[in-house]
mmCIF file of C-alpha atoms in Angstrom:
data_model
loop_
_atom_site.group_PDB
_atom_site.id
_atom_site.type_symbol
_atom_site.label_atom_id
_atom_site.label_comp_id
_atom_site.label_asym_id
_atom_site.label_seq_id
_atom_site.Cartn_x
_atom_site.Cartn_y
_atom_site.Cartn_z
ATOM 1 C CA MET X 1 -322.708 -53.531 -66.709
ATOM 2 C CA ASN X 2 -318.880 -55.025 -67.680
ATOM 3 C CA ASN X 3 -316.769 -53.358 -63.782
ATOM 4 C CA ASP X 4 -313.444 -52.643 -66.897
ATOM 5 C CA LYS X 5 -316.616 -49.898 -69.104
ATOM 6 C CA ILE X 6 -317.696 -46.422 -68.256
ATOM 7 C CA GLU X 7 -320.973 -45.069 -69.470
ATOM 8 C CA ILE X 8 -320.666 -41.578 -70.001
ATOM 9 C CA SER X 9 -323.354 -39.375 -71.593
ATOM 10 C CA LEU X 10 -322.684 -37.449 -74.738
ATOM 11 C CA THR X 11 -325.650 -34.889 -74.720
ATOM 12 C CA GLN X 12 -323.556 -32.490 -77.456
ATOM 13 C CA SER X 13 -323.970 -35.408 -80.334
ATOM 14 C CA LEU X 14 -326.615 -37.914 -79.106
ATOM 15 C CA SER X 15 -329.653 -37.326 -78.109
ATOM 16 C CA PRO X 16 -329.993 -37.295 -74.468
ATOM 17 C CA ASP X 17 -330.802 -40.109 -73.590
ATOM 18 C CA HIS X 18 -328.984 -42.316 -75.736
ATOM 19 C CA THR X 19 -325.660 -43.802 -73.907
ATOM 20 C CA ILE X 20 -322.562 -45.485 -75.006
ATOM 21 C CA LEU X 21 -320.959 -47.145 -73.754
ATOM 22 C CA PHE X 22 -316.672 -47.443 -73.193
ATOM 23 C CA THR X 23 -314.010 -49.989 -72.332
ATOM 24 C CA LEU X 24 -311.897 -47.329 -70.277
ATOM 25 C CA SER X 25 -308.481 -47.460 -72.544
ATOM 26 C CA PRO X 26 -307.140 -44.618 -73.824
ATOM 27 C CA ASP X 27 -307.629 -45.512 -77.949
ATOM 28 C CA THR X 28 -311.049 -46.291 -77.127
ATOM 29 C CA LEU X 29 -311.278 -42.038 -75.544
ATOM 30 C CA ARG X 30 -308.716 -41.413 -78.231
ATOM 31 C CA PRO X 31 -311.185 -40.587 -81.291
ATOM 32 C CA PHE X 32 -313.806 -38.715 -78.745
ATOM 33 C CA CYS X 33 -311.271 -36.791 -78.231
ATOM 34 C CA GLN X 34 -310.210 -35.664 -81.072
ATOM 35 C CA LYS X 35 -313.688 -35.086 -82.192
ATOM 36 C CA ARG X 36 -313.449 -32.630 -79.336
ATOM 37 C CA LEU X 37 -317.430 -34.654 -77.635
ATOM 38 C CA TYR X 38 -315.099 -34.106 -74.692
ATOM 39 C CA ASN X 39 -312.267 -31.358 -74.775
ATOM 40 C CA VAL X 40 -309.401 -33.731 -72.272
ATOM 41 C CA VAL X 41 -309.551 -36.956 -70.780
ATOM 42 C CA LYS X 42 -308.103 -39.053 -68.695
ATOM 43 C CA VAL X 43 -307.662 -42.515 -67.845
ATOM 44 C CA VAL X 44 -307.441 -44.877 -65.300
ATOM 45 C CA LYS X 45 -307.700 -48.282 -65.524
ATOM 46 C CA GLY X 46 -309.560 -50.516 -62.348
ATOM 47 C CA VAL X 47 -312.158 -47.102 -62.485
ATOM 48 C CA TYR X 48 -315.582 -47.961 -61.323
ATOM 49 C CA PHE X 49 -318.382 -44.982 -62.142
ATOM 50 C CA ASN X 50 -321.460 -45.368 -62.375
ATOM 51 C CA PRO X 51 -323.624 -48.246 -62.697
ATOM 52 C CA ASN X 52 -326.813 -46.848 -62.958
ATOM 53 C CA PRO X 53 -326.110 -43.686 -64.581
ATOM 54 C CA GLU X 54 -329.019 -40.552 -64.497
ATOM 55 C CA PRO X 55 -330.759 -39.526 -68.520
ATOM 56 C CA ASN X 56 -328.645 -36.879 -69.915
ATOM 57 C CA GLN X 57 -325.797 -37.354 -66.578
ATOM 58 C CA ILE X 58 -322.517 -35.922 -68.256
ATOM 59 C CA TRP X 59 -319.127 -37.672 -66.011
ATOM 60 C CA MET X 60 -317.087 -34.955 -66.910
ATOM 61 C CA LEU X 61 -312.920 -36.786 -66.395
ATOM 62 C CA THR X 62 -309.581 -34.112 -66.891
ATOM 63 C CA PHE X 63 -307.067 -35.346 -68.681
ATOM 64 C CA THR X 64 -303.217 -35.329 -67.286
ATOM 65 C CA MET X 65 -300.477 -34.932 -68.630
ATOM 66 C CA THR X 66 -296.693 -36.473 -66.846
ATOM 67 C CA LEU X 67 -294.254 -34.426 -65.492
ATOM 68 C CA SER X 68 -291.366 -36.536 -66.391
ATOM 69 C CA VAL X 69 -288.116 -35.299 -65.119
ATOM 70 C CA TYR X 70 -289.899 -36.121 -61.474
ATOM 71 C CA TYR X 71 -289.101 -39.473 -61.833
ATOM 72 C CA GLY X 72 -285.519 -38.652 -61.573
ATOM 73 C CA MET X 73 -285.793 -38.151 -57.514
ATOM 74 C CA GLU X 74 -287.641 -41.143 -56.789
ATOM 75 C CA ASP X 75 -284.043 -42.081 -55.285
ATOM 76 C CA LEU X 76 -283.659 -38.591 -53.122
ATOM 77 C CA LYS X 77 -287.661 -38.036 -52.399
ATOM 78 C CA ALA X 78 -287.163 -36.886 -49.442
ATOM 79 C CA MET X 79 -284.162 -34.245 -49.361
ATOM 80 C CA TYR X 80 -285.436 -33.230 -52.970
ATOM 81 C CA PHE X 81 -288.791 -31.922 -51.108
ATOM 82 C CA CYS X 82 -287.003 -30.149 -48.300
ATOM 83 C CA ILE X 83 -283.845 -28.689 -50.135
ATOM 84 C CA PHE X 84 -286.937 -27.047 -52.395
ATOM 85 C CA LEU X 85 -289.563 -26.306 -48.938
ATOM 86 C CA ILE X 86 -286.499 -24.847 -47.488
ATOM 87 C CA ILE X 87 -286.065 -22.463 -50.492
ATOM 88 C CA TYR X 88 -289.942 -21.424 -50.563
ATOM 89 C CA ILE X 89 -289.944 -20.647 -46.803
ATOM 90 C CA ALA X 90 -286.755 -18.455 -47.159
ATOM 91 C CA ILE X 91 -288.086 -17.047 -50.489
ATOM 92 C CA VAL X 92 -291.012 -16.365 -48.626
ATOM 93 C CA ALA X 93 -289.697 -14.844 -45.791
ATOM 94 C CA GLU X 94 -287.271 -12.547 -47.759
ATOM 95 C CA ASN X 95 -288.985 -10.872 -50.372
ATOM 96 C CA VAL X 96 -291.983 -10.148 -47.108
ATOM 97 C CA ALA X 97 -289.877 -8.768 -44.583
ATOM 98 C CA LEU X 98 -288.094 -6.504 -46.982
ATOM 99 C CA ILE X 99 -292.235 -5.309 -48.371
ATOM 100 C CA ARG X 100 -292.474 -4.444 -44.679
ATOM 101 C CA VAL X 101 -290.416 -2.256 -44.355
ATOM 102 C CA VAL X 102 -290.332 -0.599 -46.897
ATOM 103 C CA TYR X 103 -294.619 -0.216 -46.154
ATOM 104 C CA CYS X 104 -294.064 0.808 -42.587
ATOM 105 C CA GLU X 105 -291.179 3.524 -43.049
ATOM 106 C CA LYS X 106 -292.088 6.415 -44.479
ATOM 107 C CA THR X 107 -288.367 6.741 -45.250
ATOM 108 C CA LEU X 108 -288.677 4.565 -47.401
ATOM 109 C CA HIS X 109 -291.645 5.327 -49.522
ATOM 110 C CA GLU X 110 -289.381 6.886 -52.274
ATOM 111 C CA PRO X 111 -289.428 5.833 -55.992
ATOM 112 C CA MET X 112 -287.009 3.527 -56.189
ATOM 113 C CA TYR X 113 -287.856 2.079 -53.024
ATOM 114 C CA LEU X 114 -291.127 1.470 -54.150
ATOM 115 C CA LEU X 115 -289.888 -0.205 -57.213
ATOM 116 C CA VAL X 116 -287.913 -2.184 -55.229
ATOM 117 C CA CYS X 117 -291.163 -3.914 -53.416
ATOM 118 C CA ASN X 118 -293.369 -4.316 -56.612
ATOM 119 C CA LEU X 119 -289.917 -6.454 -57.381
ATOM 120 C CA ALA X 120 -290.818 -8.539 -54.312
ATOM 121 C CA VAL X 121 -294.164 -9.183 -55.008
ATOM 122 C CA ASN X 122 -292.971 -10.638 -58.061
ATOM 123 C CA GLY X 123 -290.640 -12.349 -56.405
ATOM 124 C CA LEU X 124 -292.823 -14.242 -54.594
ATOM 125 C CA TYR X 125 -296.207 -14.548 -57.391
ATOM 126 C CA GLY X 126 -293.317 -15.822 -59.230
ATOM 127 C CA SER X 127 -292.027 -18.631 -57.172
ATOM 128 C CA THR X 128 -295.497 -18.855 -55.641
ATOM 129 C CA ALA X 129 -296.445 -20.466 -59.327
ATOM 130 C CA LEU X 130 -293.420 -22.700 -59.257
ATOM 131 C CA LEU X 131 -292.530 -24.332 -56.063
ATOM 132 C CA PRO X 132 -296.260 -25.628 -53.950
ATOM 133 C CA ALA X 133 -297.111 -27.185 -57.854
ATOM 134 C CA LEU X 134 -293.115 -29.208 -57.431
ATOM 135 C CA LEU X 135 -293.364 -30.015 -54.146
ATOM 136 C CA SER X 136 -296.887 -31.382 -54.656
ATOM 137 C CA ASN X 137 -295.288 -33.443 -57.325
ATOM 138 C CA ILE X 138 -292.086 -34.760 -55.567
ATOM 139 C CA LEU X 139 -294.489 -36.420 -52.399
ATOM 140 C CA SER X 140 -297.078 -37.291 -55.931
ATOM 141 C CA HIS X 141 -295.907 -41.124 -57.350
ATOM 142 C CA SER X 142 -298.256 -40.758 -60.739
ATOM 143 C CA HIS X 143 -296.036 -36.862 -61.596
ATOM 144 C CA GLU X 144 -299.507 -35.376 -63.493
ATOM 145 C CA ILE X 145 -300.545 -32.692 -63.557
ATOM 146 C CA SER X 146 -304.140 -31.898 -65.368
ATOM 147 C CA LEU X 147 -304.089 -29.437 -68.665
ATOM 148 C CA PRO X 148 -305.946 -26.581 -66.395
ATOM 149 C CA LEU X 149 -303.417 -25.721 -63.544
ATOM 150 C CA CYS X 150 -301.108 -26.443 -66.263
ATOM 151 C CA GLN X 151 -302.534 -23.526 -68.568
ATOM 152 C CA THR X 152 -303.456 -21.351 -65.389
ATOM 153 C CA GLN X 153 -299.277 -22.670 -64.690
ATOM 154 C CA ILE X 154 -297.884 -21.053 -67.921
ATOM 155 C CA TYR X 155 -299.598 -17.979 -68.078
ATOM 156 C CA ALA X 156 -298.935 -17.021 -64.321
ATOM 157 C CA ILE X 157 -295.150 -19.069 -65.159
ATOM 158 C CA HIS X 158 -294.413 -16.243 -67.863
ATOM 159 C CA THR X 159 -296.259 -13.438 -66.945
ATOM 160 C CA TYR X 160 -294.213 -13.303 -64.102
ATOM 161 C CA ALA X 161 -291.114 -13.311 -66.062
ATOM 162 C CA ILE X 162 -292.315 -10.635 -68.206
ATOM 163 C CA THR X 163 -293.557 -8.675 -65.479
ATOM 164 C CA GLU X 164 -289.539 -8.716 -63.724
ATOM 165 C CA PHE X 165 -287.784 -7.793 -67.194
ATOM 166 C CA THR X 166 -290.573 -4.830 -67.559
ATOM 167 C CA ILE X 167 -289.567 -3.324 -63.703
ATOM 168 C CA LEU X 168 -286.413 -3.879 -63.929
ATOM 169 C CA ALA X 169 -286.256 -1.316 -67.467
ATOM 170 C CA VAL X 170 -288.878 0.894 -65.436
ATOM 171 C CA MET X 171 -286.598 0.468 -62.219
ATOM 172 C CA SER X 172 -283.323 1.927 -64.390
ATOM 173 C CA TYR X 173 -285.400 4.700 -66.308
ATOM 174 C CA ASP X 174 -285.273 5.504 -62.938
ATOM 175 C CA ARG X 175 -282.033 4.797 -62.082
ATOM 176 C CA TYR X 176 -281.229 7.639 -65.377
ATOM 177 C CA VAL X 177 -283.787 10.295 -64.551
ATOM 178 C CA ALA X 178 -282.048 10.052 -61.027
ATOM 179 C CA VAL X 179 -278.396 10.002 -62.453
ATOM 180 C CA CYS X 180 -278.757 12.329 -65.552
ATOM 181 C CA TYR X 181 -281.643 15.008 -63.967
ATOM 182 C CA PRO X 182 -281.190 14.693 -59.964
ATOM 183 C CA LEU X 183 -283.011 17.659 -59.276
ATOM 184 C CA HIS X 184 -285.994 17.213 -60.929
ATOM 185 C CA TYR X 185 -285.687 13.607 -60.172
ATOM 186 C CA TYR X 186 -288.353 13.331 -57.719
ATOM 187 C CA THR X 187 -290.808 15.891 -59.389
ATOM 188 C CA ILE X 188 -290.915 13.577 -62.519
ATOM 189 C CA MET X 189 -290.635 9.881 -60.232
ATOM 190 C CA SER X 190 -293.726 11.274 -58.396
ATOM 191 C CA GLN X 191 -296.074 12.254 -61.038
ATOM 192 C CA ARG X 192 -294.676 9.771 -62.963
ATOM 193 C CA LEU X 193 -294.269 6.676 -60.745
ATOM 194 C CA LEU X 194 -298.214 5.192 -60.475
ATOM 195 C CA LYS X 195 -299.448 5.142 -64.520
ATOM 196 C CA LEU X 196 -295.074 3.506 -64.733
ATOM 197 C CA ILE X 197 -296.370 1.033 -61.091
ATOM 198 C CA VAL X 198 -299.457 0.014 -62.786
ATOM 199 C CA PHE X 199 -297.734 -0.453 -66.873
ATOM 200 C CA THR X 200 -295.695 -3.405 -65.087
ATOM 201 C CA TRP X 201 -298.198 -4.828 -63.950
ATOM 202 C CA LEU X 202 -301.165 -4.305 -67.159
ATOM 203 C CA TYR X 203 -299.247 -4.687 -70.094
ATOM 204 C CA PRO X 204 -297.435 -8.417 -69.022
ATOM 205 C CA LEU X 205 -301.033 -9.595 -68.158
ATOM 206 C CA LEU X 206 -302.333 -8.648 -70.465
ATOM 207 C CA ALA X 207 -300.548 -9.232 -73.522
ATOM 208 C CA PHE X 208 -299.366 -12.956 -72.552
ATOM 209 C CA LEU X 209 -303.493 -13.764 -71.732
ATOM 210 C CA ILE X 210 -304.093 -13.087 -75.489
ATOM 211 C CA VAL X 211 -301.073 -15.612 -76.272
ATOM 212 C CA LEU X 212 -302.256 -18.280 -73.437
ATOM 213 C CA ILE X 213 -305.565 -18.180 -76.561
ATOM 214 C CA PHE X 214 -304.131 -19.633 -79.367
ATOM 215 C CA THR X 215 -302.578 -22.144 -76.068
ATOM 216 C CA VAL X 216 -306.084 -23.123 -74.856
ATOM 217 C CA ARG X 217 -308.214 -23.508 -78.471
ATOM 218 C CA LEU X 218 -305.382 -25.978 -79.523
ATOM 219 C CA GLN X 219 -306.352 -29.902 -78.837
ATOM 220 C CA ILE X 220 -304.055 -31.424 -76.429
ATOM 221 C CA CYS X 221 -303.550 -35.614 -77.083
ATOM 222 C CA GLY X 222 -299.464 -35.845 -75.872
ATOM 223 C CA ARG X 223 -299.023 -37.189 -72.085
ATOM 224 C CA THR X 224 -295.502 -35.993 -71.201
ATOM 225 C CA ILE X 225 -293.256 -32.681 -70.705
ATOM 226 C CA ASP X 226 -290.348 -32.651 -70.375
ATOM 227 C CA GLN X 227 -289.418 -30.235 -68.031
ATOM 228 C CA VAL X 228 -290.829 -29.748 -63.993
ATOM 229 C CA TYR X 229 -292.278 -27.490 -64.999
ATOM 230 C CA CYS X 230 -295.171 -25.796 -67.801
ATOM 231 C CA LEU X 231 -294.275 -23.769 -70.120
ATOM 232 C CA ASN X 232 -295.972 -22.951 -73.306
ATOM 233 C CA TYR X 233 -293.657 -24.177 -76.052
ATOM 234 C CA LEU X 234 -293.976 -27.591 -74.663
ATOM 235 C CA LEU X 235 -298.131 -27.497 -74.399
ATOM 236 C CA VAL X 236 -298.284 -26.788 -77.679
ATOM 237 C CA LYS X 237 -295.653 -29.026 -78.995
ATOM 238 C CA LEU X 238 -298.158 -31.728 -77.337
ATOM 239 C CA ALA X 239 -300.752 -30.866 -79.426
ATOM 240 C CA CYS X 240 -302.755 -33.500 -82.220
ATOM 241 C CA SER X 241 -304.663 -30.329 -84.142
ATOM 242 C CA ASP X 242 -303.169 -27.771 -86.555
ATOM 243 C CA SER X 243 -300.469 -25.443 -84.023
ATOM 244 C CA SER X 244 -298.653 -23.339 -86.330
ATOM 245 C CA VAL X 245 -300.672 -19.958 -85.559
ATOM 246 C CA ALA X 246 -300.508 -20.960 -81.936
ATOM 247 C CA SER X 247 -296.394 -20.864 -82.730
ATOM 248 C CA LEU X 248 -296.415 -18.119 -84.559
ATOM 249 C CA VAL X 249 -298.262 -15.860 -82.123
ATOM 250 C CA GLY X 250 -295.510 -17.050 -79.414
ATOM 251 C CA LEU X 251 -293.069 -16.530 -81.281
ATOM 252 C CA LEU X 252 -293.943 -13.139 -82.380
ATOM 253 C CA SER X 253 -294.583 -12.137 -79.051
ATOM 254 C CA VAL X 254 -291.279 -12.643 -77.747
ATOM 255 C CA PRO X 255 -290.050 -9.074 -79.226
ATOM 256 C CA LEU X 256 -292.735 -7.537 -77.731
ATOM 257 C CA TYR X 257 -292.084 -8.660 -74.437
ATOM 258 C CA THR X 258 -288.595 -8.384 -74.586
ATOM 259 C CA VAL X 259 -287.448 -5.515 -76.776
ATOM 260 C CA PRO X 260 -288.835 -2.661 -75.137
ATOM 261 C CA GLN X 261 -287.631 -3.830 -72.222
ATOM 262 C CA ILE X 262 -283.984 -3.732 -73.841
ATOM 263 C CA ILE X 263 -284.193 -0.829 -75.240
ATOM 264 C CA MET X 264 -284.864 1.275 -72.096
ATOM 265 C CA ILE X 265 -282.346 -0.264 -69.418
ATOM 266 C CA PHE X 266 -279.047 0.727 -72.435
ATOM 267 C CA TYR X 267 -280.882 3.924 -73.530
ATOM 268 C CA SER X 268 -280.294 4.863 -69.264
ATOM 269 C CA TYR X 269 -277.118 2.780 -68.828
ATOM 270 C CA ALA X 270 -275.034 4.179 -71.976
ATOM 271 C CA HIS X 271 -277.433 7.843 -70.954
ATOM 272 C CA ILE X 272 -276.229 7.309 -66.865
ATOM 273 C CA LEU X 273 -272.022 5.907 -68.550
ATOM 274 C CA ARG X 274 -272.116 8.472 -69.910
ATOM 275 C CA ILE X 275 -272.561 10.977 -67.084
ATOM 276 C CA CYS X 276 -270.331 9.080 -65.274
ATOM 277 C CA ILE X 277 -267.556 9.767 -67.980
ATOM 278 C CA LEU X 278 -268.104 13.671 -67.440
ATOM 279 C CA SER X 279 -269.085 14.898 -64.052
ATOM 280 C CA VAL X 280 -267.468 13.566 -60.800
ATOM 281 C CA THR X 281 -269.351 15.199 -58.038
ATOM 282 C CA LYS X 282 -269.566 13.331 -55.085
ATOM 283 C CA SER X 283 -273.752 14.015 -55.602
ATOM 284 C CA LYS X 284 -273.551 11.714 -59.209
ATOM 285 C CA PHE X 285 -271.618 9.349 -58.299
ATOM 286 C CA LYS X 286 -273.751 8.703 -54.570
ATOM 287 C CA ALA X 287 -276.925 8.030 -56.630
ATOM 288 C CA LEU X 288 -274.399 5.556 -58.822
ATOM 289 C CA ARG X 289 -273.595 4.211 -56.036
ATOM 290 C CA THR X 290 -277.319 2.413 -56.263
ATOM 291 C CA CYS X 291 -277.605 1.131 -60.274
ATOM 292 C CA THR X 292 -275.551 -1.339 -58.593
ATOM 293 C CA PRO X 293 -277.251 -4.083 -56.831
ATOM 294 C CA HIS X 294 -279.393 -2.922 -59.925
ATOM 295 C CA LEU X 295 -276.992 -4.183 -61.979
ATOM 296 C CA LEU X 296 -276.963 -7.176 -59.976
ATOM 297 C CA ALA X 297 -280.354 -8.536 -60.369
ATOM 298 C CA ILE X 298 -280.316 -7.946 -64.109
ATOM 299 C CA ILE X 299 -277.601 -9.887 -64.238
ATOM 300 C CA ASN X 300 -279.010 -12.104 -62.123
ATOM 301 C CA TYR X 301 -282.147 -12.404 -64.430
ATOM 302 C CA SER X 302 -280.351 -12.629 -67.700
ATOM 303 C CA ILE X 303 -278.801 -15.118 -66.133
ATOM 304 C CA GLY X 304 -281.871 -17.729 -65.766
ATOM 305 C CA CYS X 305 -283.299 -16.238 -69.088
ATOM 306 C CA PHE X 306 -279.925 -17.340 -71.020
ATOM 307 C CA PHE X 307 -280.366 -21.303 -68.666
ATOM 308 C CA GLU X 308 -283.958 -20.918 -70.005
ATOM 309 C CA ILE X 309 -283.190 -20.330 -73.045
ATOM 310 C CA ALA X 310 -279.930 -23.056 -74.412
ATOM 311 C CA GLN X 311 -282.307 -26.012 -72.355
ATOM 312 C CA SER X 312 -285.380 -25.057 -75.354
ATOM 313 C CA ARG X 313 -282.113 -24.180 -78.032
ATOM 314 C CA PHE X 314 -279.593 -27.309 -76.665
ATOM 315 C CA ASN X 315 -279.254 -31.103 -76.539
ATOM 316 C CA LEU X 316 -278.789 -30.929 -72.695
ATOM 317 C CA SER X 317 -279.122 -35.104 -72.536
ATOM 318 C CA HIS X 318 -275.155 -35.724 -72.009
ATOM 319 C CA LEU X 319 -275.532 -33.296 -68.206
ATOM 320 C CA PRO X 320 -276.157 -34.910 -64.676
ATOM 321 C CA TYR X 321 -280.353 -35.017 -63.890
ATOM 322 C CA GLN X 322 -279.304 -32.203 -60.401
ATOM 323 C CA SER X 323 -277.487 -29.676 -63.054
ATOM 324 C CA LYS X 324 -280.045 -30.006 -65.940
ATOM 325 C CA LEU X 325 -282.770 -29.648 -63.052
ATOM 326 C CA PHE X 326 -280.688 -26.657 -61.580
ATOM 327 C CA LEU X 327 -281.147 -24.844 -65.017
ATOM 328 C CA SER X 328 -284.647 -25.320 -65.408
ATOM 329 C CA LEU X 329 -285.666 -24.032 -61.896
ATOM 330 C CA TYR X 330 -283.001 -20.950 -61.705
ATOM 331 C CA PHE X 331 -284.904 -18.523 -63.505
ATOM 332 C CA LEU X 332 -287.389 -18.916 -60.758
ATOM 333 C CA ILE X 333 -285.390 -19.976 -57.741
ATOM 334 C CA PHE X 334 -282.900 -17.375 -57.451
ATOM 335 C CA PRO X 335 -283.924 -13.661 -58.647
ATOM 336 C CA PRO X 336 -286.535 -14.362 -56.048
ATOM 337 C CA LEU X 337 -284.102 -15.758 -53.407
ATOM 338 C CA LEU X 338 -281.728 -12.455 -54.575
ATOM 339 C CA ASN X 339 -283.246 -10.448 -54.929
ATOM 340 C CA PRO X 340 -283.595 -9.427 -51.380
ATOM 341 C CA ALA X 341 -280.447 -10.058 -50.788
ATOM 342 C CA ILE X 342 -278.752 -7.685 -53.304
ATOM 343 C CA TYR X 343 -280.835 -4.967 -52.948
ATOM 344 C CA GLY X 344 -280.922 -5.570 -48.462
ATOM 345 C CA LEU X 345 -277.290 -5.411 -48.124
ATOM 346 C CA SER X 346 -276.422 -2.420 -50.939
ATOM 347 C CA ILE X 347 -278.989 -0.240 -49.698
ATOM 348 C CA HIS X 348 -277.837 1.237 -46.276
ATOM 349 C CA LEU X 349 -281.742 2.579 -45.774
ATOM 350 C CA ILE X 350 -283.447 -0.879 -46.392
ATOM 351 C CA ARG X 351 -279.623 -2.243 -44.332
ATOM 352 C CA ALA X 352 -280.962 0.192 -41.266
ATOM 353 C CA GLN X 353 -284.743 -0.272 -41.233
ATOM 354 C CA LEU X 354 -284.482 -4.248 -41.586
ATOM 355 C CA LEU X 355 -281.110 -4.431 -39.170
ATOM 356 C CA LYS X 356 -283.759 -2.865 -36.802
ATOM 357 C CA LEU X 357 -286.359 -4.796 -37.698
ATOM 358 C CA PHE X 358 -285.429 -8.514 -36.920
ATOM 359 C CA SER X 359 -283.192 -6.605 -33.457
ATOM 360 C CA ARG X 360 -286.752 -6.001 -32.545
ATOM 361 C CA LYS X 361 -287.845 -9.448 -33.638
ATOM 362 C CA SER X 362 -285.332 -11.100 -31.263
ATOM 363 C CA ARG X 363 -285.698 -8.662 -28.065
ATOM 364 C CA GLN X 364 -289.721 -9.534 -27.988
ATOM 365 C CA VAL X 365 -288.719 -12.585 -28.015
ATOM 366 C CA MET X 366 -286.110 -12.677 -25.440
ATOM 367 C CA ASN X 367 -288.348 -11.331 -23.145
ATOM 368 C CA THR X 368 -291.687 -13.741 -24.347
ATOM 369 C CA GLY X 369 -289.327 -16.426 -23.231
ATOM 370 C CA ALA X 370 -287.614 -15.023 -20.156
ATOM 371 C CA LYS X 371 -291.587 -14.048 -18.619
ATOM 372 C CA GLY X 372 -291.746 -18.134 -19.773
ATOM 373 C CA ALA X 373 -289.088 -18.782 -17.314
ATOM 374 C CA VAL X 374 -290.045 -16.671 -14.982
ATOM 375 C CA VAL X 375 -294.206 -17.732 -14.834
ATOM 376 C CA ALA X 376 -292.242 -21.378 -15.166
ATOM 377 C CA ALA X 377 -290.156 -21.091 -11.654
ATOM 378 C CA HIS X 378 -293.652 -19.314 -9.554
#
């Protein structure tokens, strides 16, 4: 047997001990992929697997796709890696600090702050879906991603996006109740908060699973994704089987994931604006100030959505590489990065507790350093 051949036992289509020799090339293996004898295949020249395979032994090869945008980072690979690593550390540190403050401080165990905590958890979820894989691909020479990992990333990124918008919609309802029904706020929200939090997570996770099932059933033949990460519509475009049903399901799902949230946000703020015009009491203005960080978070998220839509609908090839990279990553980096800062700086209770936490930590570091200096002196 030559070393440029590979043995594969096909138990689904041939007799158990029948072995076929394939030359190690994409053109030879592609017909077998299309017949679904093997779902996907990655071909690597010069790889020799086993000259004497056991009977019924099956070699499963993993199909990979190339994320072509990473080739633009080759000249400044170290710089990009350091920038994204610092961003990821900052996102984790900010969101974990916010979650810890809300969890540990009993005065923050209120509906609004618990929803802010959920927003921070989702920020960690979304950034982790992107940045570890991004850092790994920057260091990689091939910039490839396996199909299962690509499908997992698609699920994580899309559910992050839907969950973020759903949490923001629920937070707008929370502000509506706080401004319009201040005397009944705690009674209403304490009864509904748990159900709302469960809904904000369960609805996106289950709803997008239906869309992904249609995508997973497609036979993928294309190998190049012109993006930094995997997206559902980009993977569907690489299908060599009929993708009309998957495309239709994906298109119909967009209103399902966005319209209810948009209605909730506009309905809530329409009533809040009406209360603003009709009433000028001090308590109302105090409640209105808590709307400011929420509105900033919605604007920040909407900018990311606009950039994402612009990339998929318009030809942006004339833009510089760095500009296109910024547009593609804003959606997944800036909301998790800026939301903790927005809420931490805008809301007095959170800001006070964060300052208390950091001052306590700094004192501990200084005390530890002083003790170490004393021990070293002795």
